[in-house]
CSV table of C-alpha atoms in Angstrom, one decimal:
chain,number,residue,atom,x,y,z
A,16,UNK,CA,-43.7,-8.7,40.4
A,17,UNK,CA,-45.2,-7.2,36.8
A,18,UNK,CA,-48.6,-7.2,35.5
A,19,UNK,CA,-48.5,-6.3,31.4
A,20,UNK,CA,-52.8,-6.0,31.4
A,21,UNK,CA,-55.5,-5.5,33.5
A,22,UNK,CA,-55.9,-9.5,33.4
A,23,UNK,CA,-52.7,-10.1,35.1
A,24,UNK,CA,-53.5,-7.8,37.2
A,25,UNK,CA,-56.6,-9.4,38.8
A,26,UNK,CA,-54.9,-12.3,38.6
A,27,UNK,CA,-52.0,-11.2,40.4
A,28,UNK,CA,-54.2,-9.2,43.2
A,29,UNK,CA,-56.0,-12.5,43.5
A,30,UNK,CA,-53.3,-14.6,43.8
A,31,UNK,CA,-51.6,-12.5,46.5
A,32,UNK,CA,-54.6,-11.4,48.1
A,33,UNK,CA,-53.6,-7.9,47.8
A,34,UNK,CA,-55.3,-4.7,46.5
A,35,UNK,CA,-54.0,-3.0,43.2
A,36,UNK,CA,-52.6,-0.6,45.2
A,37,UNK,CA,-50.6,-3.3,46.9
A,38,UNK,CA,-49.2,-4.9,44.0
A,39,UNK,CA,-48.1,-1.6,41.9
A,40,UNK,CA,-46.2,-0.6,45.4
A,41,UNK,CA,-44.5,-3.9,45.3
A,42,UNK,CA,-44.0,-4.0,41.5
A,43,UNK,CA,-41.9,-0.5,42.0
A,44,UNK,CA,-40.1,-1.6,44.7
A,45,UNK,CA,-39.2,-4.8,42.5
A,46,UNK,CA,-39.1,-3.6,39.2
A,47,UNK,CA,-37.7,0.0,40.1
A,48,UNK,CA,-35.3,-1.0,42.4
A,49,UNK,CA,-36.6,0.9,45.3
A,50,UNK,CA,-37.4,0.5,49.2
A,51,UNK,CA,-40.7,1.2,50.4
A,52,UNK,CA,-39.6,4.0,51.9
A,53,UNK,CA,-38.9,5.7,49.1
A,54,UNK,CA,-41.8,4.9,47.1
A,55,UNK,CA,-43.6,6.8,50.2
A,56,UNK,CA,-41.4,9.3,50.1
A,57,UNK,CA,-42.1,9.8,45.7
A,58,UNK,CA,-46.0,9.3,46.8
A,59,UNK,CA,-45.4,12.1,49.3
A,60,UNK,CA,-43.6,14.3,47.1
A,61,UNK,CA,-45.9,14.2,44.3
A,62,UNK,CA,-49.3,14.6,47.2
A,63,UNK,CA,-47.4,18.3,47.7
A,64,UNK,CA,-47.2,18.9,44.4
A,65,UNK,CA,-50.8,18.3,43.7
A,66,UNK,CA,-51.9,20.0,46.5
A,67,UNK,CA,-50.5,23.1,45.7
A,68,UNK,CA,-51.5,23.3,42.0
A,69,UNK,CA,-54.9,22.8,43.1
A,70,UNK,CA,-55.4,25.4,46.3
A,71,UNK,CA,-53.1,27.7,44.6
A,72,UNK,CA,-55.3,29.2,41.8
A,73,UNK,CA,-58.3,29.5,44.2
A,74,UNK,CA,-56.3,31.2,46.7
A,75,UNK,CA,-54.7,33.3,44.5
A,76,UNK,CA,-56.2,33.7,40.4
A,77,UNK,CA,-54.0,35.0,38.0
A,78,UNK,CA,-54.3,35.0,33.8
A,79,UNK,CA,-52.5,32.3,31.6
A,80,UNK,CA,-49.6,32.9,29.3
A,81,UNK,CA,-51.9,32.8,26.6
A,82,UNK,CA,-54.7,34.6,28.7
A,83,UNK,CA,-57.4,31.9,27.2
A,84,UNK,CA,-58.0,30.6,30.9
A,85,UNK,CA,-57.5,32.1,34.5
A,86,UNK,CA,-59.7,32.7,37.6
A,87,UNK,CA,-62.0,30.0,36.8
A,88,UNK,CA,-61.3,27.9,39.5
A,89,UNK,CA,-62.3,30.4,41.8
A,90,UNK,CA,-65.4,31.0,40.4
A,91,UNK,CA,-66.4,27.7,40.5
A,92,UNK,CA,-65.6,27.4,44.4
A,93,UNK,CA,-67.1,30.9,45.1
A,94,UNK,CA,-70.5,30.0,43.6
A,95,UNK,CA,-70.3,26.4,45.1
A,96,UNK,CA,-70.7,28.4,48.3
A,97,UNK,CA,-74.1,30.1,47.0
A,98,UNK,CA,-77.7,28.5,47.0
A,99,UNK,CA,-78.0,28.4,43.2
A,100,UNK,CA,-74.8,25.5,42.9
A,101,UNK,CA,-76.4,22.2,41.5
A,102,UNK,CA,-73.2,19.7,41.7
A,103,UNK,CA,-73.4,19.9,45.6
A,104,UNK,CA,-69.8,19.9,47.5
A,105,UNK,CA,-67.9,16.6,46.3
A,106,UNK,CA,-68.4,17.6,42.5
A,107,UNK,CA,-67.6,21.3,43.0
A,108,UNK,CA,-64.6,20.5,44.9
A,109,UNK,CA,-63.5,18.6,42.6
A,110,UNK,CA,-63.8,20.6,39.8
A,111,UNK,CA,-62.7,23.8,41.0
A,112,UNK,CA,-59.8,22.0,41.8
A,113,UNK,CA,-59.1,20.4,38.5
A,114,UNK,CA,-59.6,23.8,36.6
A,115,UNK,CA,-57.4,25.0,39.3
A,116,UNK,CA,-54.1,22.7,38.3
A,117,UNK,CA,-54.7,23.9,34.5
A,118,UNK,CA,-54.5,27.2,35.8
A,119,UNK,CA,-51.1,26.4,37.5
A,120,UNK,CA,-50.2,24.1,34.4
A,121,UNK,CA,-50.8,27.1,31.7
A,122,UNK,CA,-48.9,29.7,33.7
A,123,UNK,CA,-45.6,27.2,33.6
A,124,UNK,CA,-46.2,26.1,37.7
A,125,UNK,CA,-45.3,23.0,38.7
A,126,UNK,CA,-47.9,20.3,38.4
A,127,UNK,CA,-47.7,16.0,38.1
A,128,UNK,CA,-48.6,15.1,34.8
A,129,UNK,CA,-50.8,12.2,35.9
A,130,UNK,CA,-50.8,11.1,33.2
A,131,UNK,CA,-50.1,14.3,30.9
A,132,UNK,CA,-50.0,18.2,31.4
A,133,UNK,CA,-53.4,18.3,29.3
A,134,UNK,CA,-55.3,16.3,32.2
A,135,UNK,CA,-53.0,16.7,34.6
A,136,UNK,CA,-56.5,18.6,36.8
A,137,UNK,CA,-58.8,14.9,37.0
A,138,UNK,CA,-56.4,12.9,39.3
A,139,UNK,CA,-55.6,15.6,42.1
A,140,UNK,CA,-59.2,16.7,41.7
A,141,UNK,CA,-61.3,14.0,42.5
A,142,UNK,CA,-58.7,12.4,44.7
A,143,UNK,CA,-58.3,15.5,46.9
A,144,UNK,CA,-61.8,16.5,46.8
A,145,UNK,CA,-62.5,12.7,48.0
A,146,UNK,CA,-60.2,13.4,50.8
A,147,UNK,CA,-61.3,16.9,52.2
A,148,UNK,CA,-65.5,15.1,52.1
A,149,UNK,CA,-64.4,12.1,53.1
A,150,UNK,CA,-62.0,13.0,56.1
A,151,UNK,CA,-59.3,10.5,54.6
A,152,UNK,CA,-56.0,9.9,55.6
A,153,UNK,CA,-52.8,11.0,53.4
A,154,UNK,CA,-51.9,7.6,53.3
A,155,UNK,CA,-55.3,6.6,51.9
A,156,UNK,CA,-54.3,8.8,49.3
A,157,UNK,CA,-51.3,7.3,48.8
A,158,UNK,CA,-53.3,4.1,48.0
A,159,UNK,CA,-55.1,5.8,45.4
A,160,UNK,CA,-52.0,7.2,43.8
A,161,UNK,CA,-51.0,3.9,43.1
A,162,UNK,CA,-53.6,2.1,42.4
A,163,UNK,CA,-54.6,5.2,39.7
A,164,UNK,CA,-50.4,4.9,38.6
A,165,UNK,CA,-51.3,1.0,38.0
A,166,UNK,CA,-54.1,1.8,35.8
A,167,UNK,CA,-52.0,4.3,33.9
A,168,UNK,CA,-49.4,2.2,33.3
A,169,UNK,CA,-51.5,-0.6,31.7
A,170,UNK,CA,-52.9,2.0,29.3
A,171,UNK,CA,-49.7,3.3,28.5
A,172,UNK,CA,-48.1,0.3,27.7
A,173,UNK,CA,-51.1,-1.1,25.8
A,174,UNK,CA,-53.0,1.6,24.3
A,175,UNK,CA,-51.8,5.8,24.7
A,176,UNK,CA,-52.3,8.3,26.8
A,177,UNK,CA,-51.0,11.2,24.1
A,178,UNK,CA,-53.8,13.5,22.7
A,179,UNK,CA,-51.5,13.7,19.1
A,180,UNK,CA,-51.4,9.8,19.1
A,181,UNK,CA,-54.9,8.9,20.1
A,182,UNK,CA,-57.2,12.6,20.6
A,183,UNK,CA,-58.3,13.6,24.0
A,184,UNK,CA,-59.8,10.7,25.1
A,185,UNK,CA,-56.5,9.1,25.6
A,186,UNK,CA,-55.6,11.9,28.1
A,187,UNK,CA,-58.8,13.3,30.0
A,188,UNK,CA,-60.6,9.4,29.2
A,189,UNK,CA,-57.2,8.2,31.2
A,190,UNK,CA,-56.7,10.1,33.9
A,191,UNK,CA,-60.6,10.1,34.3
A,192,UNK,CA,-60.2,5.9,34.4
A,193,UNK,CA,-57.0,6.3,36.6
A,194,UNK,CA,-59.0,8.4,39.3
A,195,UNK,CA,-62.4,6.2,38.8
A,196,UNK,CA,-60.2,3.0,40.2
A,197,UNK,CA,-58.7,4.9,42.8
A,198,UNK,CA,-62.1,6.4,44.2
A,199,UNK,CA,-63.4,2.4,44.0
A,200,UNK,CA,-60.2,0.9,45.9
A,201,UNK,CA,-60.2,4.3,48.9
A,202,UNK,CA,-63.6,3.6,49.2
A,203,UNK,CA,-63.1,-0.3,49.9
A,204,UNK,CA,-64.1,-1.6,46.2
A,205,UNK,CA,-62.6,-4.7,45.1
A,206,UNK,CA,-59.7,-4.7,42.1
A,207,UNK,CA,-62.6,-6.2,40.1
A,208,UNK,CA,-64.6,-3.6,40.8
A,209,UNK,CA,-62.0,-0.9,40.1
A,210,UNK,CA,-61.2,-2.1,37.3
A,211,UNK,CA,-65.1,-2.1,36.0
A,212,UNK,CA,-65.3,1.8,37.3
A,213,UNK,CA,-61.9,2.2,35.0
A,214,UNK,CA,-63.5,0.2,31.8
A,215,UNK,CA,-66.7,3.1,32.5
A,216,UNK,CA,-64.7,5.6,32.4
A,217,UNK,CA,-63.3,5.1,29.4
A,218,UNK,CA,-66.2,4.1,27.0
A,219,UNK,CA,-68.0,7.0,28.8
A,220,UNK,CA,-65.3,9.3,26.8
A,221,UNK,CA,-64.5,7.4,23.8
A,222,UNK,CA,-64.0,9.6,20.6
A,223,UNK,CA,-63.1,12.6,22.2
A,224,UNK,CA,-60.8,15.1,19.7
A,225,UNK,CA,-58.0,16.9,20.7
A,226,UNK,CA,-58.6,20.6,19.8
A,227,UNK,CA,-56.5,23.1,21.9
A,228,UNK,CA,-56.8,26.7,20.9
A,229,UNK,CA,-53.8,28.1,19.5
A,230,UNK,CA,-52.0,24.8,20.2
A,231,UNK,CA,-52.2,26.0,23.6
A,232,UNK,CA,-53.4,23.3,26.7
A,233,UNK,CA,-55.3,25.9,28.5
A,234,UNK,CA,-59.0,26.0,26.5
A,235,UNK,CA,-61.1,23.7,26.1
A,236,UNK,CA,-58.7,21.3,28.0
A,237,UNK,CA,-59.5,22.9,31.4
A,238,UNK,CA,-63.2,22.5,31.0
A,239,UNK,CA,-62.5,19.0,29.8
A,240,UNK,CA,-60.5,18.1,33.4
A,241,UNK,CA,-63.5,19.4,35.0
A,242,UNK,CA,-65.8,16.8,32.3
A,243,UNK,CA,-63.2,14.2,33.2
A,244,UNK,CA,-63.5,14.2,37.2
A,245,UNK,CA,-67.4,14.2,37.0
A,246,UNK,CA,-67.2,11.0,35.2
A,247,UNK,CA,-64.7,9.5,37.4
A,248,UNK,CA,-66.8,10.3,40.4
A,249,UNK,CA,-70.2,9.2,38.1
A,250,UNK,CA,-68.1,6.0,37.6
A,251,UNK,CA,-66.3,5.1,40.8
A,252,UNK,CA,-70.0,5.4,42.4
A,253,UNK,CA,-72.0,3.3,39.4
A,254,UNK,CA,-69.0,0.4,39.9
A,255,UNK,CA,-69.5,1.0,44.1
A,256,UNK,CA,-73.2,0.5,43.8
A,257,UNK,CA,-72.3,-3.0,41.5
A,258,UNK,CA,-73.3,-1.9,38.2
A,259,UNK,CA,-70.9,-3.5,35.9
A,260,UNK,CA,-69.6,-3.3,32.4
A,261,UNK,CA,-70.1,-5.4,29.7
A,262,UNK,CA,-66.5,-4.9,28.2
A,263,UNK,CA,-63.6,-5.8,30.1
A,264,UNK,CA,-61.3,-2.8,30.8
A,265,UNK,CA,-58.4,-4.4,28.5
A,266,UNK,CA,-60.9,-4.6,25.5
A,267,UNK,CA,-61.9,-1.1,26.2
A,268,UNK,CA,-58.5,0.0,26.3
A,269,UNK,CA,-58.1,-1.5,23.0
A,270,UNK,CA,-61.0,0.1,21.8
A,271,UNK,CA,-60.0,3.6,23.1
A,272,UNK,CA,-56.8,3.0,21.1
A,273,UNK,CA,-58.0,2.1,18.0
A,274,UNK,CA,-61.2,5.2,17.9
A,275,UNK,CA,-58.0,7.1,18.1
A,276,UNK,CA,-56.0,5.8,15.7
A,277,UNK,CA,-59.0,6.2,13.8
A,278,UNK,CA,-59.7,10.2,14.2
A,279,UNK,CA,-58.1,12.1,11.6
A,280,UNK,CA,-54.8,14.4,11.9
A,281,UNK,CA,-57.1,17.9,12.8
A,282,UNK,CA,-58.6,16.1,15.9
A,283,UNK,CA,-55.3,15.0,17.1
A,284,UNK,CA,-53.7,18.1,19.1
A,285,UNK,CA,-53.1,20.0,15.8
A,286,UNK,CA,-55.2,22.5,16.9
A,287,UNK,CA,-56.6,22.6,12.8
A,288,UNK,CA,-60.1,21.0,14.1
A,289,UNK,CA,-62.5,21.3,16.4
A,290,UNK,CA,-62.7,23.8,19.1
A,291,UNK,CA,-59.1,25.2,17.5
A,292,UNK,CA,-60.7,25.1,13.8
A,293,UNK,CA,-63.9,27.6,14.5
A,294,UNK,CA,-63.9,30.9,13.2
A,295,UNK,CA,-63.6,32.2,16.6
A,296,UNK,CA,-61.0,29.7,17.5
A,297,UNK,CA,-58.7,30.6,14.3
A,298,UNK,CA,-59.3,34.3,15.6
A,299,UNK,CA,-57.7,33.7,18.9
A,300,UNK,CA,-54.9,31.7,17.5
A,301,UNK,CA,-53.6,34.5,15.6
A,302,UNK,CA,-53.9,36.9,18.1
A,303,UNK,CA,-52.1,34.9,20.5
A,304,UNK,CA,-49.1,34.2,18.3
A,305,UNK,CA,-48.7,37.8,17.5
């Protein structure tokens, strides 16, 4: 059992009356030559890992290698606890929690690259902050780990999810789609509408440069996590509430690829543009490679 686009996909989940989550278990059991069992056990595995690199920071702060980022995450959950917070508790949790896997990521901890170490924050984020408001089971999550892995998996294979191939929107505009499609199929969405939430999610980001100070994925690439689970949430719920989109997620997916085939070499992780290419930003550069 494949799938090569989000077409096929629908078709297949149609065909077998299955969820997306369904048929990207099946197609790694199949095509990966594993049991069930051990795809639970990988799911399980890589749940831990997320877990940690997003409790850890807030729990326990502590500066970057290249000191750009660092105690953010607890800020953000501290002040989600005081009357002047505005995103209320779904949207806080999940952005303290992305910021907090950057944290973990730019201080060399262990994190899953879902799907890169640049926006490696939006999965676990919104997935585990879904979870904790939601009361959800870890094998609901495990749903939404596969149906976001599905998601990933088209883009990869069609399109990028590298920041040098195709700017930032091909990392944080992924992972944001990948956890938009997952939020849609926990919360009892059809693959249709998944895949609408994921075709969103991606327009919503399109164009967006890949500038990291110093070279470095710590800043802006942890505020961008936190950008990148607000509009999987926004997303998820505009696809939930039947909204749709008037191009289909493969198109989109296209479209993403070619805007970043488009942007020139500066905006494409060189850190020679952008946010990197500021007087302030050239400033810190040097004074971090020193």
């Amino acid at each position: 059992m494949d799938f090569f686009n989000g077409q096929t996909l629908l078709n297949l989940c149609e065909k077998e009356q299955v969820s997306i989550s369904a048929a990207m278990k099946e197609r790694e059991v199949t095509m990966g030559n594993l049991s069930s069992k051990e795809v639970d056990e990988k799911l399980a595995e890589v749940l831990t890992i997320m877990k940690n690199s997003a409790h850890k920071p807030i729990q326990n702060p502590g500066k970057s290698i290249g000191g750009l980022i660092g105690g953010e995450a607890k800020q953000v959950a501290d002040h989600a606890k005081t009357n002047t917070s505005v995103c209320g508790s779904m949207l806080s949790k999940a952005i303290s929690y992305s910021m907090a896997v950057l944290e973990v990521n730019a201080s060399m901890g262990l994190i899953v690259a879902a799907p890169t170490a640049g926006s490696s924050g939006v999965v676990p984020g919104t997935l585990l902050a879904l979870q904790e408001e939601k009361s959800l089971s870890d094998s609901t999550l495990f749903n939404g780990l596969l149906n976001a892995s599905a998601v990933g998996y088209i883009l990869m294979r069609n399109a990028s999810v590298s920041g040098a191939e195709a700017g930032c929107q091909a990392e944080v505009g992924a992972a944001s789609a990948m956890a938009a499609s997952a939020v849609v199929e926990m919360m009892g969405g059809t693959p249709e509408m998944c895949l609408t939430a994921a075709s969103i999610a991606l327009s919503n980001l399109l164009g967006l440069v890949c500038d990291p100070i110093a070279g470095l994925v710590e800043s802006p690439c942890q505020s961008r996590n936190a950008i990148g689970v607000a509009n999987a949430i926004t997303s998820a719920e505009l696809a939930l509430s039947g909204v749709t989109h008037p191009i289909p997620f493969d198109e989109m997916a296209e479209a993403m690829f070619r805007v970043g085939k488009s942007l020139p070499f500066e905006l494409r992780e060189t850190a020679m543009g952008g946010c990197a290419g500021t007087p302030t930003g050239c400033h810190l550069g040097c004074s971090i490679c020193k």
